[in-house]
Amino acid sequence: WPHPAITSFGKGNFSVRSTRYRYIQYLDGSREFYDHENDPHEWDNLAEDQEHRLKLGELIAEHASHIPTHQHEILLGKSTGHKAYAAAQETIE
């Protein structure tokens, strides 16, 4: 791919997927980083492993650089996604 795929689930929750890796950043500041070549089912979060964080720091930073700096508010709606986001917000607050 010439660029990563960026998805979001509510304000502050993003996933950046390149050909080999997926970086996930949540509103609460937690992060996940997966190597799909060695871990296609995303079992081993490399962002939480101190040894890997040092080795993969540049890759994690490069993926994180694609997270938008400006976000719009969530549009009103009654879809399943809206209900799930509202439920997640309640547990954060």
Backbone atoms as SQL, in Angstrom:
CREATE TABLE atoms (id INTEGER PRIMARY KEY, chain TEXT, resi INTEGER, resn TEXT, atom TEXT, x REAL, y REAL, z REAL);
INSERT INTO atoms VALUES
  (1, 'A', 1, 'TRP', 'N', 0.838, -1.185, 0.000),
  (2, 'A', 1, 'TRP', 'CA', 0.000, 0.000, 0.000),
  (3, 'A', 1, 'TRP', 'C', 0.877, 1.240, 0.000),
  (4, 'A', 2, 'PRO', 'N', 0.463, 2.288, -0.703),
  (5, 'A', 2, 'PRO', 'CA', 1.260, 3.521, -0.671),
  (6, 'A', 2, 'PRO', 'C', 1.023, 4.340, 0.599),
  (7, 'A', 3, 'HIS', 'N', -0.021, 4.007, 1.356),
  (8, 'A', 3, 'HIS', 'CA', -0.342, 4.731, 2.592),
  (9, 'A', 3, 'HIS', 'C', -1.104, 3.790, 3.520),
  (10, 'A', 4, 'PRO', 'N', -1.121, 4.091, 4.827),
  (11, 'A', 4, 'PRO', 'CA', -1.839, 3.208, 5.758),
  (12, 'A', 4, 'PRO', 'C', -3.344, 3.445, 5.706),
  (13, 'A', 5, 'ALA', 'N', -4.090, 2.465, 6.175),
  (14, 'A', 5, 'ALA', 'CA', -5.539, 2.603, 6.339),
  (15, 'A', 5, 'ALA', 'C', -5.783, 3.080, 7.767),
  (16, 'A', 6, 'ILE', 'N', -6.574, 4.137, 7.913),
  (17, 'A', 6, 'ILE', 'CA', -6.859, 4.707, 9.225),
  (18, 'A', 6, 'ILE', 'C', -8.341, 4.555, 9.497),
  (19, 'A', 7, 'THR', 'N', -8.664, 3.972, 10.641),
  (20, 'A', 7, 'THR', 'CA', -10.060, 3.829, 11.044),
  (21, 'A', 7, 'THR', 'C', -10.218, 4.391, 12.448),
  (22, 'A', 8, 'SER', 'N', -11.453, 4.721, 12.788),
  (23, 'A', 8, 'SER', 'CA', -11.708, 5.212, 14.138),
  (24, 'A', 8, 'SER', 'C', -13.014, 4.635, 14.655),
  (25, 'A', 9, 'PHE', 'N', -13.118, 4.595, 15.968),
  (26, 'A', 9, 'PHE', 'CA', -14.352, 4.187, 16.631),
  (27, 'A', 9, 'PHE', 'C', -14.592, 5.191, 17.733),
  (28, 'A', 10, 'GLY', 'N', -15.293, 6.232, 17.397),
  (29, 'A', 10, 'GLY', 'CA', -15.545, 7.282, 18.365),
  (30, 'A', 10, 'GLY', 'C', -14.339, 8.185, 18.507),
  (31, 'A', 11, 'LYS', 'N', -14.531, 9.276, 19.169),
  (32, 'A', 11, 'LYS', 'CA', -13.484, 10.273, 19.335),
  (33, 'A', 11, 'LYS', 'C', -12.326, 9.717, 20.163),
  (34, 'A', 12, 'GLY', 'N', -11.117, 9.855, 19.621),
  (35, 'A', 12, 'GLY', 'CA', -9.919, 9.469, 20.353),
  (36, 'A', 12, 'GLY', 'C', -9.485, 8.031, 20.210),
  (37, 'A', 13, 'ASN', 'N', -10.219, 7.206, 19.482),
  (38, 'A', 13, 'ASN', 'CA', -9.881, 5.798, 19.292),
  (39, 'A', 13, 'ASN', 'C', -9.549, 5.560, 17.828),
  (40, 'A', 14, 'PHE', 'N', -8.288, 5.234, 17.535),
  (41, 'A', 14, 'PHE', 'CA', -7.849, 5.083, 16.155),
  (42, 'A', 14, 'PHE', 'C', -7.052, 3.813, 15.948),
  (43, 'A', 15, 'SER', 'N', -7.118, 3.319, 14.717),
  (44, 'A', 15, 'SER', 'CA', -6.292, 2.207, 14.280),
  (45, 'A', 15, 'SER', 'C', -5.599, 2.640, 12.994),
  (46, 'A', 16, 'VAL', 'N', -4.294, 2.388, 12.916),
  (47, 'A', 16, 'VAL', 'CA', -3.507, 2.678, 11.720),
  (48, 'A', 16, 'VAL', 'C', -2.931, 1.354, 11.252),
  (49, 'A', 17, 'ARG', 'N', -3.339, 0.919, 10.053),
  (50, 'A', 17, 'ARG', 'CA', -2.933, -0.389, 9.524),
  (51, 'A', 17, 'ARG', 'C', -2.072, -0.197, 8.289),
  (52, 'A', 18, 'SER', 'N', -0.815, -0.610, 8.389),
  (53, 'A', 18, 'SER', 'CA', 0.072, -0.624, 7.229),
  (54, 'A', 18, 'SER', 'C', 0.091, -2.045, 6.677),
  (55, 'A', 19, 'THR', 'N', 0.920, -2.294, 5.705),
  (56, 'A', 19, 'THR', 'CA', 0.967, -3.618, 5.097),
  (57, 'A', 19, 'THR', 'C', 1.275, -4.702, 6.127),
  (58, 'A', 20, 'ARG', 'N', 2.195, -4.404, 7.035),
  (59, 'A', 20, 'ARG', 'CA', 2.625, -5.428, 7.993),
  (60, 'A', 20, 'ARG', 'C', 2.113, -5.214, 9.412),
  (61, 'A', 21, 'TYR', 'N', 1.910, -3.964, 9.816),
  (62, 'A', 21, 'TYR', 'CA', 1.632, -3.663, 11.223),
  (63, 'A', 21, 'TYR', 'C', 0.267, -3.005, 11.447),
  (64, 'A', 22, 'ARG', 'N', -0.227, -3.114, 12.688),
  (65, 'A', 22, 'ARG', 'CA', -1.405, -2.352, 13.125),
  (66, 'A', 22, 'ARG', 'C', -1.053, -1.659, 14.438),
  (67, 'A', 23, 'TYR', 'N', -1.304, -0.344, 14.452),
  (68, 'A', 23, 'TYR', 'CA', -1.127, 0.462, 15.650),
  (69, 'A', 23, 'TYR', 'C', -2.507, 0.933, 16.080),
  (70, 'A', 24, 'ILE', 'N', -2.819, 0.808, 17.365),
  (71, 'A', 24, 'ILE', 'CA', -4.112, 1.226, 17.897),
  (72, 'A', 24, 'ILE', 'C', -3.854, 2.169, 19.058),
  (73, 'A', 25, 'GLN', 'N', -4.566, 3.288, 19.052),
  (74, 'A', 25, 'GLN', 'CA', -4.461, 4.267, 20.136),
  (75, 'A', 25, 'GLN', 'C', -5.864, 4.568, 20.636),
  (76, 'A', 26, 'TYR', 'N', -6.040, 4.501, 21.950),
  (77, 'A', 26, 'TYR', 'CA', -7.347, 4.712, 22.559),
  (78, 'A', 26, 'TYR', 'C', -7.422, 6.074, 23.243),
  (79, 'A', 27, 'LEU', 'N', -8.634, 6.543, 23.454),
  (80, 'A', 27, 'LEU', 'CA', -8.899, 7.819, 24.105),
  (81, 'A', 27, 'LEU', 'C', -8.221, 7.912, 25.469),
  (82, 'A', 28, 'ASP', 'N', -8.141, 6.792, 26.182),
  (83, 'A', 28, 'ASP', 'CA', -7.534, 6.801, 27.521),
  (84, 'A', 28, 'ASP', 'C', -6.005, 6.809, 27.487),
  (85, 'A', 29, 'GLY', 'N', -5.411, 6.818, 26.280),
  (86, 'A', 29, 'GLY', 'CA', -3.959, 6.859, 26.143),
  (87, 'A', 29, 'GLY', 'C', -3.301, 5.504, 25.983),
  (88, 'A', 30, 'SER', 'N', -4.044, 4.430, 26.173),
  (89, 'A', 30, 'SER', 'CA', -3.446, 3.105, 25.994),
  (90, 'A', 30, 'SER', 'C', -3.201, 2.848, 24.509),
  (91, 'A', 31, 'ARG', 'N', -2.221, 1.966, 24.235),
  (92, 'A', 31, 'ARG', 'CA', -1.813, 1.701, 22.862),
  (93, 'A', 31, 'ARG', 'C', -1.594, 0.215, 22.636),
  (94, 'A', 32, 'GLU', 'N', -1.729, -0.191, 21.385),
  (95, 'A', 32, 'GLU', 'CA', -1.433, -1.558, 20.976),
  (96, 'A', 32, 'GLU', 'C', -0.644, -1.497, 19.671),
  (97, 'A', 33, 'PHE', 'N', 0.246, -2.459, 19.482),
  (98, 'A', 33, 'PHE', 'CA', 1.017, -2.537, 18.241),
  (99, 'A', 33, 'PHE', 'C', 1.240, -4.003, 17.917),
  (100, 'A', 34, 'TYR', 'N', 0.839, -4.407, 16.708),
  (101, 'A', 34, 'TYR', 'CA', 0.908, -5.815, 16.307),
  (102, 'A', 34, 'TYR', 'C', 1.680, -5.978, 15.007),
  (103, 'A', 35, 'ASP', 'N', 2.436, -7.049, 14.924),
  (104, 'A', 35, 'ASP', 'CA', 3.173, -7.429, 13.720),
  (105, 'A', 35, 'ASP', 'C', 2.382, -8.547, 13.051),
  (106, 'A', 36, 'HIS', 'N', 1.669, -8.224, 11.985),
  (107, 'A', 36, 'HIS', 'CA', 0.791, -9.207, 11.345),
  (108, 'A', 36, 'HIS', 'C', 1.553, -10.316, 10.619),
  (109, 'A', 37, 'GLU', 'N', 2.807, -10.086, 10.321),
  (110, 'A', 37, 'GLU', 'CA', 3.590, -11.145, 9.692),
  (111, 'A', 37, 'GLU', 'C', 3.828, -12.292, 10.683),
  (112, 'A', 38, 'ASN', 'N', 4.092, -11.944, 11.937),
  (113, 'A', 38, 'ASN', 'CA', 4.374, -12.947, 12.965),
  (114, 'A', 38, 'ASN', 'C', 3.193, -13.219, 13.890),
  (115, 'A', 39, 'ASP', 'N', 2.192, -12.365, 13.852),
  (116, 'A', 39, 'ASP', 'CA', 1.053, -12.462, 14.778),
  (117, 'A', 39, 'ASP', 'C', -0.229, -12.013, 14.068),
  (118, 'A', 40, 'PRO', 'N', -0.711, -12.780, 13.090),
  (119, 'A', 40, 'PRO', 'CA', -1.865, -12.344, 12.294),
  (120, 'A', 40, 'PRO', 'C', -3.164, -12.203, 13.082),
  (121, 'A', 41, 'HIS', 'N', -3.256, -12.828, 14.254),
  (122, 'A', 41, 'HIS', 'CA', -4.484, -12.760, 15.046),
  (123, 'A', 41, 'HIS', 'C', -4.408, -11.735, 16.182),
  (124, 'A', 42, 'GLU', 'N', -3.306, -10.994, 16.223),
  (125, 'A', 42, 'GLU', 'CA', -3.124, -9.927, 17.211),
  (126, 'A', 42, 'GLU', 'C', -3.219, -10.430, 18.662),
  (127, 'A', 43, 'TRP', 'N', -2.407, -11.418, 18.986),
  (128, 'A', 43, 'TRP', 'CA', -2.375, -11.949, 20.345),
  (129, 'A', 43, 'TRP', 'C', -1.299, -11.267, 21.192),
  (130, 'A', 44, 'ASP', 'N', -0.218, -10.805, 20.552),
  (131, 'A', 44, 'ASP', 'CA', 0.945, -10.301, 21.276),
  (132, 'A', 44, 'ASP', 'C', 1.086, -8.790, 21.067),
  (133, 'A', 45, 'ASN', 'N', 0.639, -8.004, 22.048),
  (134, 'A', 45, 'ASN', 'CA', 0.711, -6.550, 21.977),
  (135, 'A', 45, 'ASN', 'C', 2.151, -6.112, 22.227),
  (136, 'A', 46, 'LEU', 'N', 2.850, -5.729, 21.167),
  (137, 'A', 46, 'LEU', 'CA', 4.252, -5.349, 21.276),
  (138, 'A', 46, 'LEU', 'C', 4.450, -3.993, 21.940),
  (139, 'A', 47, 'ALA', 'N', 3.429, -3.160, 21.978),
  (140, 'A', 47, 'ALA', 'CA', 3.540, -1.851, 22.619),
  (141, 'A', 47, 'ALA', 'C', 3.678, -1.982, 24.129),
  (142, 'A', 48, 'GLU', 'N', 3.233, -3.083, 24.684),
  (143, 'A', 48, 'GLU', 'CA', 3.296, -3.295, 26.137),
  (144, 'A', 48, 'GLU', 'C', 4.567, -4.016, 26.572),
  (145, 'A', 49, 'ASP', 'N', 5.317, -4.542, 25.641),
  (146, 'A', 49, 'ASP', 'CA', 6.538, -5.284, 25.946),
  (147, 'A', 49, 'ASP', 'C', 7.723, -4.325, 25.876),
  (148, 'A', 50, 'GLN', 'N', 8.380, -4.083, 27.012),
  (149, 'A', 50, 'GLN', 'CA', 9.468, -3.103, 27.067),
  (150, 'A', 50, 'GLN', 'C', 10.584, -3.419, 26.066),
  (151, 'A', 51, 'GLU', 'N', 10.940, -4.678, 25.921),
  (152, 'A', 51, 'GLU', 'CA', 11.998, -5.056, 24.984),
  (153, 'A', 51, 'GLU', 'C', 11.614, -4.682, 23.556),
  (154, 'A', 52, 'HIS', 'N', 10.397, -4.989, 23.161),
  (155, 'A', 52, 'HIS', 'CA', 9.954, -4.684, 21.810),
  (156, 'A', 52, 'HIS', 'C', 9.692, -3.198, 21.597),
  (157, 'A', 53, 'ARG', 'N', 9.232, -2.508, 22.637),
  (158, 'A', 53, 'ARG', 'CA', 8.968, -1.077, 22.498),
  (159, 'A', 53, 'ARG', 'C', 10.233, -0.336, 22.109),
  (160, 'A', 54, 'LEU', 'N', 11.367, -0.740, 22.672),
  (161, 'A', 54, 'LEU', 'CA', 12.623, -0.095, 22.310),
  (162, 'A', 54, 'LEU', 'C', 13.014, -0.416, 20.873),
  (163, 'A', 55, 'LYS', 'N', 12.867, -1.659, 20.479),
  (164, 'A', 55, 'LYS', 'CA', 13.222, -2.070, 19.120),
  (165, 'A', 55, 'LYS', 'C', 12.273, -1.479, 18.077),
  (166, 'A', 56, 'LEU', 'N', 10.994, -1.377, 18.427),
  (167, 'A', 56, 'LEU', 'CA', 9.981, -0.950, 17.463),
  (168, 'A', 56, 'LEU', 'C', 9.555, 0.507, 17.651),
  (169, 'A', 57, 'GLY', 'N', 10.268, 1.238, 18.484),
  (170, 'A', 57, 'GLY', 'CA', 9.891, 2.621, 18.783),
  (171, 'A', 57, 'GLY', 'C', 9.690, 3.487, 17.561),
  (172, 'A', 58, 'GLU', 'N', 10.591, 3.381, 16.577),
  (173, 'A', 58, 'GLU', 'CA', 10.453, 4.188, 15.360),
  (174, 'A', 58, 'GLU', 'C', 9.228, 3.775, 14.558),
  (175, 'A', 59, 'LEU', 'N', 8.968, 2.484, 14.458),
  (176, 'A', 59, 'LEU', 'CA', 7.779, 2.014, 13.731),
  (177, 'A', 59, 'LEU', 'C', 6.495, 2.468, 14.420),
  (178, 'A', 60, 'ILE', 'N', 6.472, 2.382, 15.731),
  (179, 'A', 60, 'ILE', 'CA', 5.294, 2.819, 16.486),
  (180, 'A', 60, 'ILE', 'C', 5.089, 4.316, 16.278),
  (181, 'A', 61, 'ALA', 'N', 6.155, 5.101, 16.382),
  (182, 'A', 61, 'ALA', 'CA', 6.050, 6.552, 16.188),
  (183, 'A', 61, 'ALA', 'C', 5.597, 6.890, 14.779),
  (184, 'A', 62, 'GLU', 'N', 6.097, 6.161, 13.785),
  (185, 'A', 62, 'GLU', 'CA', 5.705, 6.428, 12.397),
  (186, 'A', 62, 'GLU', 'C', 4.216, 6.153, 12.197),
  (187, 'A', 63, 'HIS', 'N', 3.721, 5.065, 12.757),
  (188, 'A', 63, 'HIS', 'CA', 2.295, 4.754, 12.648),
  (189, 'A', 63, 'HIS', 'C', 1.463, 5.788, 13.408),
  (190, 'A', 64, 'ALA', 'N', 1.913, 6.167, 14.591),
  (191, 'A', 64, 'ALA', 'CA', 1.191, 7.154, 15.398),
  (192, 'A', 64, 'ALA', 'C', 1.122, 8.509, 14.703),
  (193, 'A', 65, 'SER', 'N', 2.096, 8.814, 13.859),
  (194, 'A', 65, 'SER', 'CA', 2.107, 10.109, 13.166),
  (195, 'A', 65, 'SER', 'C', 0.937, 10.266, 12.199),
  (196, 'A', 66, 'HIS', 'N', 0.258, 9.184, 11.867),
  (197, 'A', 66, 'HIS', 'CA', -0.889, 9.242, 10.952),
  (198, 'A', 66, 'HIS', 'C', -2.213, 9.521, 11.671),
  (199, 'A', 67, 'ILE', 'N', -2.197, 9.554, 12.998),
  (200, 'A', 67, 'ILE', 'CA', -3.415, 9.845, 13.759),
  (201, 'A', 67, 'ILE', 'C', -3.796, 11.302, 13.521),
  (202, 'A', 68, 'PRO', 'N', -5.032, 11.574, 13.140),
  (203, 'A', 68, 'PRO', 'CA', -5.447, 12.964, 12.903),
  (204, 'A', 68, 'PRO', 'C', -5.312, 13.818, 14.167),
  (205, 'A', 69, 'THR', 'N', -4.918, 15.065, 13.975),
  (206, 'A', 69, 'THR', 'CA', -4.784, 15.973, 15.116),
  (207, 'A', 69, 'THR', 'C', -6.103, 16.677, 15.425),
  (208, 'A', 70, 'HIS', 'N', -7.005, 16.749, 14.445),
  (209, 'A', 70, 'HIS', 'CA', -8.315, 17.385, 14.657),
  (210, 'A', 70, 'HIS', 'C', -9.405, 16.347, 14.431),
  (211, 'A', 71, 'GLN', 'N', -10.364, 16.322, 15.345),
  (212, 'A', 71, 'GLN', 'CA', -11.467, 15.371, 15.228),
  (213, 'A', 71, 'GLN', 'C', -12.799, 16.093, 15.353),
  (214, 'A', 72, 'HIS', 'N', -13.759, 15.633, 14.628),
  (215, 'A', 72, 'HIS', 'CA', -15.108, 16.180, 14.727),
  (216, 'A', 72, 'HIS', 'C', -15.885, 15.402, 15.786),
  (217, 'A', 73, 'GLU', 'N', -16.888, 16.020, 16.316),
  (218, 'A', 73, 'GLU', 'CA', -17.750, 15.330, 17.276),
  (219, 'A', 73, 'GLU', 'C', -18.494, 14.205, 16.565),
  (220, 'A', 74, 'ILE', 'N', -18.943, 13.233, 17.324),
  (221, 'A', 74, 'ILE', 'CA', -19.696, 12.112, 16.785),
  (222, 'A', 74, 'ILE', 'C', -21.074, 12.606, 16.346),
  (223, 'A', 75, 'LEU', 'N', -21.476, 12.224, 15.134),
  (224, 'A', 75, 'LEU', 'CA', -22.811, 12.583, 14.654),
  (225, 'A', 75, 'LEU', 'C', -23.862, 11.796, 15.426),
  (226, 'A', 76, 'LEU', 'N', -24.993, 12.399, 15.630),
  (227, 'A', 76, 'LEU', 'CA', -26.080, 11.717, 16.334),
  (228, 'A', 76, 'LEU', 'C', -26.599, 10.555, 15.512),
  (229, 'A', 77, 'GLY', 'N', -27.074, 9.540, 16.174),
  (230, 'A', 77, 'GLY', 'CA', -27.633, 8.388, 15.485),
  (231, 'A', 77, 'GLY', 'C', -28.013, 7.305, 16.471),
  (232, 'A', 78, 'LYS', 'N', -28.673, 6.286, 15.969),
  (233, 'A', 78, 'LYS', 'CA', -29.127, 5.198, 16.824),
  (234, 'A', 78, 'LYS', 'C', -28.631, 3.844, 16.318),
  (235, 'A', 79, 'SER', 'N', -27.497, 3.845, 15.617),
  (236, 'A', 79, 'SER', 'CA', -26.959, 2.586, 15.108),
  (237, 'A', 79, 'SER', 'C', -26.331, 1.786, 16.246),
  (238, 'A', 80, 'THR', 'N', -26.014, 0.543, 15.977),
  (239, 'A', 80, 'THR', 'CA', -25.337, -0.296, 16.959),
  (240, 'A', 80, 'THR', 'C', -24.006, 0.332, 17.360),
  (241, 'A', 81, 'GLY', 'N', -23.290, 0.911, 16.392),
  (242, 'A', 81, 'GLY', 'CA', -22.024, 1.566, 16.682),
  (243, 'A', 81, 'GLY', 'C', -22.191, 2.735, 17.635),
  (244, 'A', 82, 'HIS', 'N', -23.242, 3.526, 17.441),
  (245, 'A', 82, 'HIS', 'CA', -23.506, 4.649, 18.336),
  (246, 'A', 82, 'HIS', 'C', -23.786, 4.151, 19.759),
  (247, 'A', 83, 'LYS', 'N', -24.562, 3.086, 19.871),
  (248, 'A', 83, 'LYS', 'CA', -24.885, 2.535, 21.192),
  (249, 'A', 83, 'LYS', 'C', -23.630, 1.993, 21.878),
  (250, 'A', 84, 'ALA', 'N', -22.776, 1.324, 21.121),
  (251, 'A', 84, 'ALA', 'CA', -21.536, 0.786, 21.692),
  (252, 'A', 84, 'ALA', 'C', -20.618, 1.910, 22.140),
  (253, 'A', 85, 'TYR', 'N', -20.526, 2.969, 21.333),
  (254, 'A', 85, 'TYR', 'CA', -19.675, 4.102, 21.699),
  (255, 'A', 85, 'TYR', 'C', -20.209, 4.779, 22.963),
  (256, 'A', 86, 'ALA', 'N', -21.523, 4.967, 23.047),
  (257, 'A', 86, 'ALA', 'CA', -22.127, 5.580, 24.220),
  (258, 'A', 86, 'ALA', 'C', -21.866, 4.745, 25.476),
  (259, 'A', 87, 'ALA', 'N', -21.962, 3.428, 25.348),
  (260, 'A', 87, 'ALA', 'CA', -21.706, 2.546, 26.490),
  (261, 'A', 87, 'ALA', 'C', -20.241, 2.640, 26.921),
  (262, 'A', 88, 'ALA', 'N', -19.332, 2.715, 25.954),
  (263, 'A', 88, 'ALA', 'CA', -17.904, 2.833, 26.273),
  (264, 'A', 88, 'ALA', 'C', -17.634, 4.162, 26.963),
  (265, 'A', 89, 'GLN', 'N', -18.263, 5.217, 26.513),
  (266, 'A', 89, 'GLN', 'CA', -18.082, 6.539, 27.128),
  (267, 'A', 89, 'GLN', 'C', -18.542, 6.540, 28.584),
  (268, 'A', 90, 'GLU', 'N', -19.628, 5.845, 28.858),
  (269, 'A', 90, 'GLU', 'CA', -20.136, 5.789, 30.230),
  (270, 'A', 90, 'GLU', 'C', -19.134, 5.130, 31.167),
  (271, 'A', 91, 'THR', 'N', -18.439, 4.104, 30.693),
  (272, 'A', 91, 'THR', 'CA', -17.469, 3.423, 31.552),
  (273, 'A', 91, 'THR', 'C', -16.219, 4.273, 31.749),
  (274, 'A', 92, 'ILE', 'N', -15.876, 5.134, 30.785),
  (275, 'A', 92, 'ILE', 'CA', -14.718, 6.018, 30.907),
  (276, 'A', 92, 'ILE', 'C', -15.006, 7.131, 31.894),
  (277, 'A', 93, 'GLU', 'N', -16.196, 7.710, 31.804),
  (278, 'A', 93, 'GLU', 'CA', -16.572, 8.821, 32.652),
  (279, 'A', 93, 'GLU', 'C', -16.864, 8.318, 34.040);
